[in-house]
Amino acid sequence: MKKYLIILLAAVSFAVSCNSTKEVEEVPLPMFWTWLEDLPGVDMEATFATMHEAGIDGVMLHAVTEEDYKRDIEIAKKYGITVYAWLWTLNPPRQDRPRMLEEQPELFDVNRNGQSLADYKAYVSSYKFMCPVLPEVKENLVQRTKWLCEIDGIDGVCLDYCRLVDVVLPISLSYNYNITQDGEVFPQWDFGYHPAMLEEFQKEFGYDPREQEDPSRDAKWQQFRCDKITECANLMAETIRSYGKVVTASPFATPKVASFMVAQDWGKWDLDIVFPMLYTAFYTQEAGFAYDGTIENNRDKNPETILGVGLDTELGDNPELIFKKMDNAFKAGAQAVSLYTIAGLNTPELRARFKAYADSLRTVRAENGGKVPYEKVETVDMNPFNHTDIIANVERSMQRLAAGEPIHEFSVNGMVPDDPSKVYPALDLGEYELVKDGDRVKKYRVTDKASNKTFDVIFIVYGEVISGWDVRLAE
């Protein structure tokens, strides 16, 4: 615990003493959060007790009925935990989907091939996103938002799934579906082509985006889809605020990554606090992603929005890395953290360390006028070879592949867990040769003279962060 706290306090001390401009926000809200579903068989009393043990003071809760919410809120308040409702928006909650698919199939989105999510599976059967321009969809969003806001004890609402289907997946996760995207957009996963969406676009711009050679590179069409998602987010935000509640959201990793992947230009959303999901296990598998992503988020967020960070604790990463990830996020400007999920803090020892960390940050915040100071940085280093942890993972993967071991499998994050105690022969690498220099992907080729194997190394570079990598035996 001490080494992580020393790193953080050193960063805070530097920020306070530095003469350069610092930007901080007032944070009168809980600082350490988690997402939680009230599912059959879950002992909510024990779950809230575990949160309290770990120092969690806020929860974004998804439950099915008003009675469920009221029961959970009563338990949460006993442990001093603030409750926001976790609202599934354009992808309706699972209890509503079957009825809506049967009664209103015309509400669901359509891909570039003309296939509707009413009867087409995009990656997983739970992806049933609705078309954001339809009046019936907007009315559905408003009514579900009002229902939550009228439940006594809910202090805010967290918007989730306010987006389109992933036009591309994080690179490691694509192995779960036996597909290769490498940042390229294919029509079966390119959504937003509902007839109502196309009609509205054509009225405004005078052409059909499907006429373009590659619609995914049509800036007007991409921004139009983002703007329609933004309209839905801000409509719900206006509704939530009319009840005197706090508005938050859990969008994709950064505004630029999210705009490309799922049409979330969330820097334009009218939020009080935001928890972008910088899930390292899906992206770079190293803690530095939390720093790079927070730099972009701090720069590109709505200036009226407090910046938090969503971090993964149970998606394939070593839970110990949560402390490094939190250090990185706070160092770059985050003011709050939400975990996916508390189940990742799976031992009393880990929860005790987390609580000590959380308490120390709350002290720092209190001693600095209700905010965690940080040194403002504008840009991320986009040279992958300067990211030592990424390159270490890349080269470890080369060693595993050279030994005939797989590095991918169908798993929660598409990766075969590494055994850090295993020793492999040393690599003898030649020069990395750049063989593809694109705006979404950079691909290098390198030969290991020790094993006489050649590897292709792919870095995902859309947005302004390195958001993934892969290693393959060269074809």
mmCIF file of N, CA, C and O in Angstrom, residues 12 25-33 57 335-336 359-373:
data_model
loop_
_atom_site.group_PDB
_atom_site.id
_atom_site.type_symbol
_atom_site.label_atom_id
_atom_site.label_comp_id
_atom_site.label_asym_id
_atom_site.label_seq_id
_atom_site.Cartn_x
_atom_site.Cartn_y
_atom_site.Cartn_z
ATOM 1 N N VAL A 12 0.848 14.629 -6.220
ATOM 2 C CA VAL A 12 0.048 15.722 -5.690
ATOM 3 C C VAL A 12 0.939 16.855 -5.218
ATOM 4 O O VAL A 12 0.691 18.026 -5.475
ATOM 5 N N GLU A 25 -11.848 20.812 -10.183
ATOM 6 C CA GLU A 25 -13.257 21.071 -10.052
ATOM 7 C C GLU A 25 -13.691 20.816 -8.616
ATOM 8 O O GLU A 25 -13.112 20.005 -7.916
ATOM 9 N N GLU A 26 -14.718 21.548 -8.211
ATOM 10 C CA GLU A 26 -15.338 21.246 -6.934
ATOM 11 C C GLU A 26 -15.977 19.856 -7.021
ATOM 12 O O GLU A 26 -16.621 19.523 -7.999
ATOM 13 N N VAL A 27 -15.784 19.049 -5.983
ATOM 14 C CA VAL A 27 -16.298 17.684 -6.009
ATOM 15 C C VAL A 27 -17.098 17.420 -4.731
ATOM 16 O O VAL A 27 -16.595 16.829 -3.789
ATOM 17 N N PRO A 28 -18.353 17.878 -4.685
ATOM 18 C CA PRO A 28 -19.160 17.658 -3.476
ATOM 19 C C PRO A 28 -19.862 16.317 -3.502
ATOM 20 O O PRO A 28 -20.907 16.143 -2.896
ATOM 21 N N LEU A 29 -19.330 15.362 -4.232
ATOM 22 C CA LEU A 29 -19.987 14.077 -4.466
ATOM 23 C C LEU A 29 -19.139 12.954 -3.900
ATOM 24 O O LEU A 29 -17.943 13.130 -3.629
ATOM 25 N N PRO A 30 -19.734 11.750 -3.731
ATOM 26 C CA PRO A 30 -18.902 10.599 -3.355
ATOM 27 C C PRO A 30 -17.718 10.453 -4.295
ATOM 28 O O PRO A 30 -17.800 10.775 -5.484
ATOM 29 N N MET A 31 -16.636 9.916 -3.788
ATOM 30 C CA MET A 31 -15.385 9.864 -4.541
ATOM 31 C C MET A 31 -15.075 8.465 -5.070
ATOM 32 O O MET A 31 -14.445 8.323 -6.122
ATOM 33 N N PHE A 32 -15.520 7.424 -4.376
ATOM 34 C CA PHE A 32 -15.219 6.049 -4.780
ATOM 35 C C PHE A 32 -16.544 5.288 -4.939
ATOM 36 O O PHE A 32 -17.311 5.138 -3.996
ATOM 37 N N TRP A 33 -16.751 4.813 -6.164
ATOM 38 C CA TRP A 33 -18.036 4.263 -6.588
ATOM 39 C C TRP A 33 -17.855 2.845 -7.122
ATOM 40 O O TRP A 33 -16.745 2.394 -7.388
ATOM 41 N N ASP A 57 -18.197 4.783 -1.316
ATOM 42 C CA ASP A 57 -19.230 5.662 -0.768
ATOM 43 C C ASP A 57 -20.331 6.015 -1.764
ATOM 44 O O ASP A 57 -21.244 6.777 -1.448
ATOM 45 N N GLN A 335 -11.114 12.984 -10.685
ATOM 46 C CA GLN A 335 -11.522 13.416 -9.352
ATOM 47 C C GLN A 335 -12.351 12.368 -8.621
ATOM 48 O O GLN A 335 -12.741 12.580 -7.472
ATOM 49 N N ALA A 336 -12.645 11.267 -9.284
ATOM 50 C CA ALA A 336 -13.426 10.190 -8.677
ATOM 51 C C ALA A 336 -13.155 8.905 -9.446
ATOM 52 O O ALA A 336 -12.668 8.939 -10.584
ATOM 53 N N ASP A 359 -9.348 6.423 1.668
ATOM 54 C CA ASP A 359 -9.320 7.384 2.772
ATOM 55 C C ASP A 359 -8.208 8.401 2.572
ATOM 56 O O ASP A 359 -8.376 9.591 2.868
ATOM 57 N N SER A 360 -7.057 7.949 2.074
ATOM 58 C CA SER A 360 -5.938 8.880 1.857
ATOM 59 C C SER A 360 -6.289 9.908 0.787
ATOM 60 O O SER A 360 -5.947 11.085 0.902
ATOM 61 N N LEU A 361 -7.004 9.486 -0.252
ATOM 62 C CA LEU A 361 -7.391 10.429 -1.304
ATOM 63 C C LEU A 361 -8.451 11.396 -0.824
ATOM 64 O O LEU A 361 -8.455 12.570 -1.201
ATOM 65 N N ARG A 362 -9.356 10.914 0.006
ATOM 66 C CA ARG A 362 -10.352 11.826 0.561
ATOM 67 C C ARG A 362 -9.681 12.887 1.433
ATOM 68 O O ARG A 362 -10.097 14.052 1.460
ATOM 69 N N THR A 363 -8.621 12.497 2.130
ATOM 70 C CA THR A 363 -7.858 13.458 2.928
ATOM 71 C C THR A 363 -7.186 14.480 2.030
ATOM 72 O O THR A 363 -7.218 15.696 2.304
ATOM 73 N N VAL A 364 -6.555 14.013 0.946
ATOM 74 C CA VAL A 364 -5.921 14.935 -0.008
ATOM 75 C C VAL A 364 -6.955 15.913 -0.557
ATOM 76 O O VAL A 364 -6.714 17.118 -0.650
ATOM 77 N N ARG A 365 -8.117 15.401 -0.918
ATOM 78 C CA ARG A 365 -9.160 16.261 -1.463
ATOM 79 C C ARG A 365 -9.592 17.302 -0.430
ATOM 80 O O ARG A 365 -9.721 18.492 -0.752
ATOM 81 N N ALA A 366 -9.793 16.888 0.812
ATOM 82 C CA ALA A 366 -10.230 17.810 1.852
ATOM 83 C C ALA A 366 -9.189 18.888 2.126
ATOM 84 O O ALA A 366 -9.525 20.053 2.389
ATOM 85 N N GLU A 367 -7.917 18.504 2.048
ATOM 86 C CA GLU A 367 -6.835 19.457 2.330
ATOM 87 C C GLU A 367 -6.575 20.409 1.171
ATOM 88 O O GLU A 367 -5.800 21.362 1.316
ATOM 89 N N ASN A 368 -7.197 20.171 0.037
ATOM 90 C CA ASN A 368 -6.976 21.013 -1.144
ATOM 91 C C ASN A 368 -8.286 21.606 -1.663
ATOM 92 O O ASN A 368 -8.509 21.691 -2.871
ATOM 93 N N GLY A 369 -9.125 22.013 -0.720
ATOM 94 C CA GLY A 369 -10.325 22.739 -1.099
ATOM 95 C C GLY A 369 -11.375 21.909 -1.799
ATOM 96 O O GLY A 369 -12.153 22.427 -2.603
ATOM 97 N N GLY A 370 -11.421 20.607 -1.538
ATOM 98 C CA GLY A 370 -12.443 19.759 -2.131
ATOM 99 C C GLY A 370 -12.083 19.233 -3.497
ATOM 100 O O GLY A 370 -12.971 18.894 -4.288
ATOM 101 N N LYS A 371 -10.794 19.159 -3.814
ATOM 102 C CA LYS A 371 -10.368 18.654 -5.115
ATOM 103 C C LYS A 371 -8.985 18.026 -5.021
ATOM 104 O O LYS A 371 -8.195 18.353 -4.132
ATOM 105 N N VAL A 372 -8.719 17.119 -5.928
ATOM 106 C CA VAL A 372 -7.399 16.493 -6.004
ATOM 107 C C VAL A 372 -6.589 17.261 -7.047
ATOM 108 O O VAL A 372 -6.948 17.276 -8.226
ATOM 109 N N PRO A 373 -5.499 17.931 -6.647
ATOM 110 C CA PRO A 373 -4.706 18.682 -7.620
ATOM 111 C C PRO A 373 -3.993 17.743 -8.591
ATOM 112 O O PRO A 373 -3.753 16.571 -8.298
#
